[in-house]
mmCIF file of C-alpha atoms and ligand atoms in Angstrom:
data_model
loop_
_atom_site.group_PDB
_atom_site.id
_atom_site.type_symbol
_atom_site.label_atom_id
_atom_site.label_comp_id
_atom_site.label_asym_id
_atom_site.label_seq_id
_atom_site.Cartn_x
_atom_site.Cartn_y
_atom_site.Cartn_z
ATOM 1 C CA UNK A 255 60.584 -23.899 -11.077
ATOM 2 C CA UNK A 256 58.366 -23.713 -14.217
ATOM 3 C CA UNK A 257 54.774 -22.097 -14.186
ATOM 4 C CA UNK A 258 52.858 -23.387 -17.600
ATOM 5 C CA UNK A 259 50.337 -20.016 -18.405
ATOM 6 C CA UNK A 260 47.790 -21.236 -20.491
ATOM 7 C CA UNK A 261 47.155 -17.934 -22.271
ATOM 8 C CA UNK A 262 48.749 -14.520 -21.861
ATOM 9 C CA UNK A 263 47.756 -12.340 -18.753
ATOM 10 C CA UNK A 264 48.449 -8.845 -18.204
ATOM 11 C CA UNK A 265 52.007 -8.322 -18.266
ATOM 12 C CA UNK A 266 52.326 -7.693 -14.644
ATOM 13 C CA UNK A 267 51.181 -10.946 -13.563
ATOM 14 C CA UNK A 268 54.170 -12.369 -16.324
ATOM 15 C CA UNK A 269 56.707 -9.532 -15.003
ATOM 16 C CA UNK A 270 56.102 -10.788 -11.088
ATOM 17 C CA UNK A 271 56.748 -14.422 -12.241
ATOM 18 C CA UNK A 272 59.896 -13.824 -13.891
ATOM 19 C CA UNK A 273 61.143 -11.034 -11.710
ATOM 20 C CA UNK A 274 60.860 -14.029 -8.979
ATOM 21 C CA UNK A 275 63.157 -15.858 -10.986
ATOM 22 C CA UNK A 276 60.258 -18.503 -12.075
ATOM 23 C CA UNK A 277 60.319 -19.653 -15.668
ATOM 24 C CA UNK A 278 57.364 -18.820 -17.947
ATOM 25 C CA UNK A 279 56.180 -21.150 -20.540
ATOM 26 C CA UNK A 280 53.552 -19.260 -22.363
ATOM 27 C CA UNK A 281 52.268 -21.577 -25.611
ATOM 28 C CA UNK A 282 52.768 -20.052 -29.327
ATOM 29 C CA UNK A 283 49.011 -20.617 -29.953
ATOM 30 C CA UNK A 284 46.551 -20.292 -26.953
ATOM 31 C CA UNK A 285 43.884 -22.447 -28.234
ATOM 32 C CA UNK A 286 45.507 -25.544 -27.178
ATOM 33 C CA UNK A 287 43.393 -29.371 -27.947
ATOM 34 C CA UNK A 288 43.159 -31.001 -24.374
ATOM 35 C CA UNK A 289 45.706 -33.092 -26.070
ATOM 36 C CA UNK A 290 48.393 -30.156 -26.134
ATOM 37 C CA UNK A 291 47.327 -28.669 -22.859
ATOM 38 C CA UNK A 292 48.107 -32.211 -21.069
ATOM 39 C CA UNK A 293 51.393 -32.303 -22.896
ATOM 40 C CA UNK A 294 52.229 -29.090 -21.488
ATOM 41 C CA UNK A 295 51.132 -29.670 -17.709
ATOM 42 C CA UNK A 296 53.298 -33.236 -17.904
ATOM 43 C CA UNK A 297 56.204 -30.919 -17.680
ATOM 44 C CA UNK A 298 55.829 -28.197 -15.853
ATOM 45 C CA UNK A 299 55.612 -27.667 -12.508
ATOM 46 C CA UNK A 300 52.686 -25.248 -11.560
ATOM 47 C CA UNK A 301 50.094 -23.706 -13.527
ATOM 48 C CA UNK A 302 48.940 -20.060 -13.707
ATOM 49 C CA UNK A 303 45.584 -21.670 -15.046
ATOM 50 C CA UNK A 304 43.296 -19.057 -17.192
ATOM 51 C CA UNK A 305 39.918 -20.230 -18.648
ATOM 52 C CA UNK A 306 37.506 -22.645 -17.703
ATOM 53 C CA UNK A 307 37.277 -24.972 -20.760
ATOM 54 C CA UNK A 308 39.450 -27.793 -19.232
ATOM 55 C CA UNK A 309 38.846 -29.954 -16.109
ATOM 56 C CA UNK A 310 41.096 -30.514 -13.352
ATOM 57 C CA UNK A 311 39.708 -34.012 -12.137
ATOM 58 C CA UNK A 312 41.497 -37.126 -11.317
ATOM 59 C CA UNK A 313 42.091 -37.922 -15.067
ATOM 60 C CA UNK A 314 44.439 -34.500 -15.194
ATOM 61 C CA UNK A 315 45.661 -35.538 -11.795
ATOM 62 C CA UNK A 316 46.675 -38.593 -12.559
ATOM 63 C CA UNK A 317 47.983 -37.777 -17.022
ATOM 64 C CA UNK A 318 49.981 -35.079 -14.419
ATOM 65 C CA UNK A 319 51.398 -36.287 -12.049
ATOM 66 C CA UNK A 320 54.182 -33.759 -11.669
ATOM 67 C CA UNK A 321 51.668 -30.331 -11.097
ATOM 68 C CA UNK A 322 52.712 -29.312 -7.415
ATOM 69 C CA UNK A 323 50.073 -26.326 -7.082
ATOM 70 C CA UNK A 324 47.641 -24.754 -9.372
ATOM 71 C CA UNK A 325 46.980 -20.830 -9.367
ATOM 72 C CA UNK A 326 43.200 -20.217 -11.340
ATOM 73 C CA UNK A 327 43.078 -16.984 -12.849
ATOM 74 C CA UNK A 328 39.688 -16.697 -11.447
ATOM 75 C CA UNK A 329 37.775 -16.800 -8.426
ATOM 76 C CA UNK A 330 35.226 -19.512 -9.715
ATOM 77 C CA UNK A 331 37.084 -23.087 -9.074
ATOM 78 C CA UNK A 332 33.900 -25.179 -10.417
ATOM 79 C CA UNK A 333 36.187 -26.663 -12.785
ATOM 80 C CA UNK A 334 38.386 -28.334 -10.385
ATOM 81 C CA UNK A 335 38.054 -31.356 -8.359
ATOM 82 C CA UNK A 336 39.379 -29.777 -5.103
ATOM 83 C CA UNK A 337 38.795 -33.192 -2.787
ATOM 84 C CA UNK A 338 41.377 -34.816 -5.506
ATOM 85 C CA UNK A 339 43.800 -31.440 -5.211
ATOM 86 C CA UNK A 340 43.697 -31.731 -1.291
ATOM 87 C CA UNK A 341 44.312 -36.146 -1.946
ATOM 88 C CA UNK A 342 47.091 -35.089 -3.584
ATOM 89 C CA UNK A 343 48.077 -32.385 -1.777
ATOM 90 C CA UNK A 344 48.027 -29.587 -4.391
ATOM 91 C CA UNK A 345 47.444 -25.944 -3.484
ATOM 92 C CA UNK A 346 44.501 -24.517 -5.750
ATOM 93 C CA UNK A 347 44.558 -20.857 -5.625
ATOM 94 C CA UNK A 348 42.257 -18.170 -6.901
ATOM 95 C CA UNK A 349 41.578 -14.519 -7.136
ATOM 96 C CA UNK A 350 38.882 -13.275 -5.028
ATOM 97 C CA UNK A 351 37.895 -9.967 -4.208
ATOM 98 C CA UNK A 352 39.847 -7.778 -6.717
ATOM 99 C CA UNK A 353 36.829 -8.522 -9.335
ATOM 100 C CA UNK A 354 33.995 -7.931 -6.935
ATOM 101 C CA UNK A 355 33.367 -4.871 -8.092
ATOM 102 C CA UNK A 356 33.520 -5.308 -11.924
ATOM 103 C CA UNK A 357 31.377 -8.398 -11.802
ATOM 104 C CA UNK A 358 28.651 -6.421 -9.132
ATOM 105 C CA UNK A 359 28.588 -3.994 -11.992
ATOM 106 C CA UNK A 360 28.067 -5.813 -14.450
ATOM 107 C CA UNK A 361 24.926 -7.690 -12.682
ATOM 108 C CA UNK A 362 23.891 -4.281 -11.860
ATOM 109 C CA UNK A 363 24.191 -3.297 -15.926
ATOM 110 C CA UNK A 364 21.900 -6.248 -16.808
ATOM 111 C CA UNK A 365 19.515 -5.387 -14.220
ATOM 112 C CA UNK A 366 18.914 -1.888 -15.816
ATOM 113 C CA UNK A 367 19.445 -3.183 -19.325
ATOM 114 C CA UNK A 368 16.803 -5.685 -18.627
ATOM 115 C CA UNK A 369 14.048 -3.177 -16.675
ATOM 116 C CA UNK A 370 14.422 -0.963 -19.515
ATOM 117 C CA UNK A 371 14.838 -3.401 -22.387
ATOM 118 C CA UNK A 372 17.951 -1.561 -23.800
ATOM 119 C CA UNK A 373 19.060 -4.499 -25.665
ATOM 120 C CA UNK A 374 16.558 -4.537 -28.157
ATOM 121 C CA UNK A 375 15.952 -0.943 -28.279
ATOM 122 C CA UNK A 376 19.575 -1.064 -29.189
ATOM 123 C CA UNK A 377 19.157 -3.508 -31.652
ATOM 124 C CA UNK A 378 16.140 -1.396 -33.184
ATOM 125 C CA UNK A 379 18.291 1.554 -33.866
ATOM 126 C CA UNK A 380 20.782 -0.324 -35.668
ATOM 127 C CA UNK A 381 18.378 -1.953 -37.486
ATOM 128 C CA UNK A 382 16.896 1.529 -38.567
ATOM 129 C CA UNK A 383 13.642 1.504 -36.620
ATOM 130 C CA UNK A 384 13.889 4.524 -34.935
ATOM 131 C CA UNK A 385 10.350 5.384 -34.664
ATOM 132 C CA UNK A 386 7.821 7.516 -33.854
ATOM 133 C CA UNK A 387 6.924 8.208 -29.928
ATOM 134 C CA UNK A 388 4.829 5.256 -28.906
ATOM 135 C CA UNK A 389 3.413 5.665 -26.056
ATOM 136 C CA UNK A 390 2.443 2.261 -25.186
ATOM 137 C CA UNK A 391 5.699 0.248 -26.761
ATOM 138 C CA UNK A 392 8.361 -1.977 -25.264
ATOM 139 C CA UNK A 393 7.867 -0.313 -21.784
ATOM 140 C CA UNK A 394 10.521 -0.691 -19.466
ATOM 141 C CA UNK A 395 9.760 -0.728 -15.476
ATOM 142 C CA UNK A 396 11.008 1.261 -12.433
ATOM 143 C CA UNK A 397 12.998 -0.753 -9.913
ATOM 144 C CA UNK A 398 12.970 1.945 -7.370
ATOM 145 C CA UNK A 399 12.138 0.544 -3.907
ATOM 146 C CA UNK A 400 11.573 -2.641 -4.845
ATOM 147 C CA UNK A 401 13.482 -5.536 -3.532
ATOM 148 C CA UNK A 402 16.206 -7.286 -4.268
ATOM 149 C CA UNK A 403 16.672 -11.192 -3.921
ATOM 150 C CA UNK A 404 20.768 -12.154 -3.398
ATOM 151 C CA UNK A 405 21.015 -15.817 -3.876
ATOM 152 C CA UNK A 406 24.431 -16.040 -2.203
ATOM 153 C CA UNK A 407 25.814 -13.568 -0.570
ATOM 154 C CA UNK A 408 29.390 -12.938 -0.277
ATOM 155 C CA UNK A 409 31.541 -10.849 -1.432
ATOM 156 C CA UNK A 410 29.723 -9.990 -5.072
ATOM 157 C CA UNK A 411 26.829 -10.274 -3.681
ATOM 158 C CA UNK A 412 27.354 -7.743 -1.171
ATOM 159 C CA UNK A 413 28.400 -4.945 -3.620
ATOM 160 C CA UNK A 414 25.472 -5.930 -5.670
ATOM 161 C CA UNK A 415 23.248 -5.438 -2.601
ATOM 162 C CA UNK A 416 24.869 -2.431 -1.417
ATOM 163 C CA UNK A 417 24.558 -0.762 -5.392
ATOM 164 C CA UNK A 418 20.704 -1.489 -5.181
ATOM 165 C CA UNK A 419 20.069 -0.210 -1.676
ATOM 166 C CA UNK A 420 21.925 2.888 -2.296
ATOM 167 C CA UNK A 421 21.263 3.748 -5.996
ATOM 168 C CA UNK A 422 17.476 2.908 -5.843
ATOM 169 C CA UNK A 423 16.576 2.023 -2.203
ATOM 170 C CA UNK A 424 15.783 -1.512 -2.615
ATOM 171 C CA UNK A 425 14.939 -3.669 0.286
ATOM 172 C CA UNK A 426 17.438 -6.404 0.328
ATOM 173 C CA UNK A 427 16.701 -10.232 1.161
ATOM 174 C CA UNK A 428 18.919 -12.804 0.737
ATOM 175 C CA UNK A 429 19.287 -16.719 1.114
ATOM 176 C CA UNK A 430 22.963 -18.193 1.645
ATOM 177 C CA UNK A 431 25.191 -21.008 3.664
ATOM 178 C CA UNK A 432 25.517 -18.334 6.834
ATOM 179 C CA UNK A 433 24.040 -15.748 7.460
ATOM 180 C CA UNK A 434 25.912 -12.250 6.362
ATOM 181 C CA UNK A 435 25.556 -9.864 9.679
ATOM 182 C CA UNK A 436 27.738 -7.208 7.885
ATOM 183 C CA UNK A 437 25.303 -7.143 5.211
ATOM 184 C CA UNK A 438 22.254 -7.145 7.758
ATOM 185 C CA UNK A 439 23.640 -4.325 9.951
ATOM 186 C CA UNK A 440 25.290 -1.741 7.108
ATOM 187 C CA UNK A 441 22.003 -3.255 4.046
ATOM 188 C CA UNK A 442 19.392 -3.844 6.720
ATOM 189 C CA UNK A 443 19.457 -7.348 4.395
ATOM 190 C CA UNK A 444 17.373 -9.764 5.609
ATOM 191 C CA UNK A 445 17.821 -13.316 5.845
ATOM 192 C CA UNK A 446 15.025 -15.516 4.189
ATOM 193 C CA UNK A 447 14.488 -19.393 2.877
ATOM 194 C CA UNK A 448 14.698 -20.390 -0.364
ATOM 195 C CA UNK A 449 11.102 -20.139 -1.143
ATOM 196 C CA UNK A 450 11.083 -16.655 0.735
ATOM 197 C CA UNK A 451 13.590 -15.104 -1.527
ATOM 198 C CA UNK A 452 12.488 -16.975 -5.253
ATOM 199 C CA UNK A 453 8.739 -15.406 -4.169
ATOM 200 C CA UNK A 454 9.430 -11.996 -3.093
ATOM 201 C CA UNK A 455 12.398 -10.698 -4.889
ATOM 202 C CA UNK A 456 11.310 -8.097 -7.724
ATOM 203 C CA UNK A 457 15.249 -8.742 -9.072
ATOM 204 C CA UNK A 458 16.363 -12.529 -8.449
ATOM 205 C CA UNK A 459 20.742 -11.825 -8.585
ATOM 206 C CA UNK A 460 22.445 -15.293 -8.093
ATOM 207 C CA UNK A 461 26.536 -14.783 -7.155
ATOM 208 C CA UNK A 462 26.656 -18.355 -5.214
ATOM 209 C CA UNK A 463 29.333 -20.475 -6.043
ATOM 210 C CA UNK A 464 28.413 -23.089 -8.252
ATOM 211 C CA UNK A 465 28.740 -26.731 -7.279
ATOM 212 C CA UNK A 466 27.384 -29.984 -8.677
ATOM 213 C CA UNK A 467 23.883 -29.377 -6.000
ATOM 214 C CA UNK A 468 23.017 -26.149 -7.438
ATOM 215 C CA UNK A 469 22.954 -27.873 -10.949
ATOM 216 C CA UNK A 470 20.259 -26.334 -12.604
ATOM 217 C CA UNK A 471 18.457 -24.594 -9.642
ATOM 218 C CA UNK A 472 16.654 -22.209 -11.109
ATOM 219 C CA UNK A 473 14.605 -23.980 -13.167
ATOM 220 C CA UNK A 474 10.320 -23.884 -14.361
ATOM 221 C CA UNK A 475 9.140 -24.613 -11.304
ATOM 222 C CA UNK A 476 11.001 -22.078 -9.423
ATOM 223 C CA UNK A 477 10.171 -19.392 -12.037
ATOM 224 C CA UNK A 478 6.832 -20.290 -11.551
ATOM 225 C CA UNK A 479 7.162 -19.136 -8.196
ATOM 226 C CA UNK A 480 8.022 -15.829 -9.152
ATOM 227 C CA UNK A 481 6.290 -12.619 -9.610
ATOM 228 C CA UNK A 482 5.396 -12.581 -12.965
ATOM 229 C CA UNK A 483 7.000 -9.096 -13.034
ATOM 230 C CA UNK A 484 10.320 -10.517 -11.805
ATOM 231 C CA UNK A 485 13.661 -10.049 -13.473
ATOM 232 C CA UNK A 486 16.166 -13.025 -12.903
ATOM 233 C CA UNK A 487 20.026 -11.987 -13.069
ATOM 234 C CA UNK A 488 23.101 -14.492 -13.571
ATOM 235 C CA UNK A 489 26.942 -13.309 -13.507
ATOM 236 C CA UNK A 490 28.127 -16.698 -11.402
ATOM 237 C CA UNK A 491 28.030 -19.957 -13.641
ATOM 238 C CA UNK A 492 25.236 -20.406 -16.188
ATOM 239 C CA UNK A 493 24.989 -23.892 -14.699
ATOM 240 C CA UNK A 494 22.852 -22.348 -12.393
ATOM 241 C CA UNK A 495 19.528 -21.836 -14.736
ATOM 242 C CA UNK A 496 18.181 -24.000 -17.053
ATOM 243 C CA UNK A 497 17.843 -21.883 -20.764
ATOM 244 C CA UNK A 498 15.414 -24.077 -21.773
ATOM 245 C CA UNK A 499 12.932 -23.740 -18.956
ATOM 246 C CA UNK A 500 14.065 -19.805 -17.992
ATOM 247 C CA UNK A 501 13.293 -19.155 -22.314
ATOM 248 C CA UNK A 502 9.752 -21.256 -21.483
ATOM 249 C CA UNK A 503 9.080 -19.028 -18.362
ATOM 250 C CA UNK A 504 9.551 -15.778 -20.125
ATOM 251 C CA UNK A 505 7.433 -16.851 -22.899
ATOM 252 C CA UNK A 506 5.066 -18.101 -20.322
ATOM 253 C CA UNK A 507 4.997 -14.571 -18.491
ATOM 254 C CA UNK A 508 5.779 -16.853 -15.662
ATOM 255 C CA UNK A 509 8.791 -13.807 -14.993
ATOM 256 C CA UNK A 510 9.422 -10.834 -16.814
ATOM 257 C CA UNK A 511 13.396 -10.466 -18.077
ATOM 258 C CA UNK A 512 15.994 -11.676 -17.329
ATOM 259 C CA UNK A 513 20.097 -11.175 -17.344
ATOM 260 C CA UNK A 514 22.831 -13.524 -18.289
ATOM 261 C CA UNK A 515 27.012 -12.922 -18.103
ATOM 262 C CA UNK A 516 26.941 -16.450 -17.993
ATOM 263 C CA UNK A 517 25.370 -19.099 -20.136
ATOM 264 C CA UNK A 518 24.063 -22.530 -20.295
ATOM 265 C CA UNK A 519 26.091 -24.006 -22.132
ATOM 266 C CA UNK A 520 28.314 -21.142 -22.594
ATOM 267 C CA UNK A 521 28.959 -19.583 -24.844
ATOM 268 C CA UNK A 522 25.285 -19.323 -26.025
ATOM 269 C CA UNK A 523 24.055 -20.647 -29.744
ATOM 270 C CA UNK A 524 23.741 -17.378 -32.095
ATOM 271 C CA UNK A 525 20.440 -19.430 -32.845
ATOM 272 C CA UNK A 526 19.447 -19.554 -29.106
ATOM 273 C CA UNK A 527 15.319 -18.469 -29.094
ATOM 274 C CA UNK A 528 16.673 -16.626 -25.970
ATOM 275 C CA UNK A 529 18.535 -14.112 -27.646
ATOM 276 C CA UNK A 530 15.174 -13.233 -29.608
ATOM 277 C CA UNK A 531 13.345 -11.692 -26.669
ATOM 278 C CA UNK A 532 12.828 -7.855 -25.878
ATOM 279 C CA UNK A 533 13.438 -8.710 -22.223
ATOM 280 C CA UNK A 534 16.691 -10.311 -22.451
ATOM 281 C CA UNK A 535 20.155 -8.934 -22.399
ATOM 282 C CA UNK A 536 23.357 -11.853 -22.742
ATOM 283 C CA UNK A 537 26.721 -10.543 -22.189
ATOM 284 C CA UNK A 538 29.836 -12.783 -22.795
ATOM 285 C CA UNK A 539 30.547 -13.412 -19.556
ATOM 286 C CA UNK A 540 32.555 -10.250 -19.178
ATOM 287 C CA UNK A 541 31.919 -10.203 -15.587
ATOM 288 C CA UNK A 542 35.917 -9.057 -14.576
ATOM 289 C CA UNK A 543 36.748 -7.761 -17.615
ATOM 290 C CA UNK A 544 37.780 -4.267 -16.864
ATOM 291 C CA UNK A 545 41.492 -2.939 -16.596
ATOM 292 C CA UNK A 546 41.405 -2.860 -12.973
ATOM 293 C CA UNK A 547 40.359 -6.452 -11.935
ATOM 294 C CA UNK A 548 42.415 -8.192 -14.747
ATOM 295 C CA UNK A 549 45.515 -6.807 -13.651
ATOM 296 C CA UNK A 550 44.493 -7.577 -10.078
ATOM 297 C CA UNK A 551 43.689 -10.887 -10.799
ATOM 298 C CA UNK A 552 47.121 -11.201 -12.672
ATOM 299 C CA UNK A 553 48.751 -10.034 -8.994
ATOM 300 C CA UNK A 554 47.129 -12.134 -7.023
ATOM 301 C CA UNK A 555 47.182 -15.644 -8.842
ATOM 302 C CA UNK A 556 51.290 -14.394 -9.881
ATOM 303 C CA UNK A 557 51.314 -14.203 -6.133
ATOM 304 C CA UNK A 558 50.111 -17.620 -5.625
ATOM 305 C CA UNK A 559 52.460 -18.655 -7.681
ATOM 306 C CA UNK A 560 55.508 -17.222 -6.089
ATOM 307 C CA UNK A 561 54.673 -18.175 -2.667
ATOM 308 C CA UNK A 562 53.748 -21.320 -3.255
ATOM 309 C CA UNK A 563 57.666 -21.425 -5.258
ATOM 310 C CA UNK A 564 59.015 -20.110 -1.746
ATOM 311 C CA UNK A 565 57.297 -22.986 0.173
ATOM 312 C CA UNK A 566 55.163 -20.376 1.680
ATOM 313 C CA UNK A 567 51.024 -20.596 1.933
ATOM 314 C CA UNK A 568 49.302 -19.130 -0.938
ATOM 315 C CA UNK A 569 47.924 -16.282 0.188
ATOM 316 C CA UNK A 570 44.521 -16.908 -2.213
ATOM 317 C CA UNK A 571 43.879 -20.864 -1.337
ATOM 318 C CA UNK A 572 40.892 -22.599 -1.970
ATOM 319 C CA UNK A 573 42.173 -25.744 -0.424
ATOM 320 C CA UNK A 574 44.034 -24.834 2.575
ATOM 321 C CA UNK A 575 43.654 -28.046 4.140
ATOM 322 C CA UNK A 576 46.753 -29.230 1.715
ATOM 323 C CA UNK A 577 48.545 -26.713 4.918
ATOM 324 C CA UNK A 578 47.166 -28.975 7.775
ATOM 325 C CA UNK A 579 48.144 -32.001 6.242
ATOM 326 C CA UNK A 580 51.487 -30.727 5.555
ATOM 327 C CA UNK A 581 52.543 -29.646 9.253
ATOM 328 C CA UNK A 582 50.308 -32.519 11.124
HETATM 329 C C1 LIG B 169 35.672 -15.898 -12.245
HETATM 330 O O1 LIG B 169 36.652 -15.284 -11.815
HETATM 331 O O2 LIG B 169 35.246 -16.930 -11.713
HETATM 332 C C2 LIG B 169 35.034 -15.351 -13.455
HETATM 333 O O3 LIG B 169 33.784 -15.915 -13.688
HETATM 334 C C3 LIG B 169 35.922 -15.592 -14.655
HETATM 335 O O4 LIG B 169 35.953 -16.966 -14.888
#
């Protein structure tokens, strides 16, 4: 069976493949035209799929028609039409939990970057203004205590929460599908509505997944609900926020900072006016990228992969209603 890997993984995800006697078609140059990509999915098999910049919709689906599963090397499936995989039949697998941590930590980074403006105090140094003591310049604030709005809480969110309540003793609301009764007993979270959470939380941390509804959620209006000493966090999908309108609340002092691993669009114009302000850190969505969850996220979609070439479940399925049409 042939696995198409659109760009090169750590090698233990590649060793697992070909130890499991799969053949690996890795391109010569990764940055393929959605031209060359589509030529390459026509003839393979499966795909250990890395990267969001292509769409699996019914146009792939149907230029494809001989992908038998799909193995995302990421836990964010936004990018594929997963009522056309199930039509179709096709496994979609993905890779939660191993980055939970690295991506917590990273929205947990921004938050402190942002409360004590360390992206432009960085960017002073460099530039050589070192200055005197001011007593009264680019003052950061204290987060201790304060609470801590979780739009979505699963997995990330949870470490996120659990980071806050232990490293500064925030109080931690949340608004989400269910309700998260591990979070509730070990956090003391508390559940809340949507206005509830956008008006109380002193940090705003959105790690929902993103679908077409949530399109540009967090938008003016909602920032206008904020404190107007409210930081507003994104690691999930920049699709989330609207720049324009989160760039004209900031100016407006309608909320106070904010933090982005994820843009809108991503990546983010150099010339973006956002990038200007003293209470704004951007990271390149680097959300997994440490050692640890890469080469756990090579496992687990190689994994996929393999069982899926056994005719076994994937273990990591997004769709595993493809199973239940199988056996009924
Ligand atoms: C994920 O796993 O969804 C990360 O955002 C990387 O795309």
């Amino acid at each position: 069976m042939k696995v198409f890997v659109n760009k090169r993984i750590p090698e233990i995800g590649i060793e697992m493949l070909k130890k499991a006697g799969l053949q690996v078609i890795l391109p010569e140059n990764e940055n393929l035209s959605y031209e060359e990509w589509i030529e390459y999915c026509k003839n393979t098999d499966t795909i250990l799929s890395v990267g969001g910049d292509f769409k699996y919709d019914k146009n792939f689906f149907d230029a494809c028609p001989n992908i038998k599963a799909i193995a995302l090397y990421s836990v964010g499936f936004d990018h594929v039409d997963i009522i056309e995989a199930i039509h179709r039949n096709i496994p979609v697998g993905n890779t939660p939990d191993v980055l939970s941590r690295a991506t917590s930590d990273v929205a947990f980074l921004l938050m402190q970057s942002v409360a004590r403006r360390a992206s432009y105090n960085f960017q002073k140094v460099k530039e050589g203004n070192w200055n005197d003591f001011d007593p009264l310049h680019a003052l950061g604030q204290e987060i201790y205590g304060k609470t801590m709005g979780i739009f979505g809480l699963g997995r990330i969110g949870f470490e996120m929460a659990e980071k806050a309540k232990k490293a500064f003793d925030m109080n931690i609301i949340y608004h989400n599908r269910n309700h998260n009764e591990e979070a509730e007993k070990e956090l003391g979270a508390k559940y809340v509505s949507f206005d509830e959470l956008i008006e109380n939380a002193d940090v705003l941390s959105v790690h929902a997944n993103f679908t077409p509804e949530h399109k540009e959620l967090f938008n003016y209006s909602v920032f206008e609900k904020m404190k107007p000493d409210a930081i507003f966090i994104n690691t999930a999908r920049g699709g989330f926020h609207n720049q324009k309108d989160l760039y004209r609340a900031l100016l407006d002092k309608k909320i106070w900072g904010a933090g982005l691993d994820v843009t809108n669009p991503e990546p983010i114009s150099p010339d973006d006016p956002i990038l200007e302000l003293s209470s704004v850190c951007v990271l390149p969505h680097i959300g997994s990228a440490t050692i640890e969850a890469r080469n756990g996220m090579a496992k687990l979609a190689a994994g996929n992969i393999i069982a899926f070439s056994k005719g076994e479940k994937m273990p990591h399925c997004t769709n595993p209603e493809v199973y239940s049409r199988h056996s009924s």
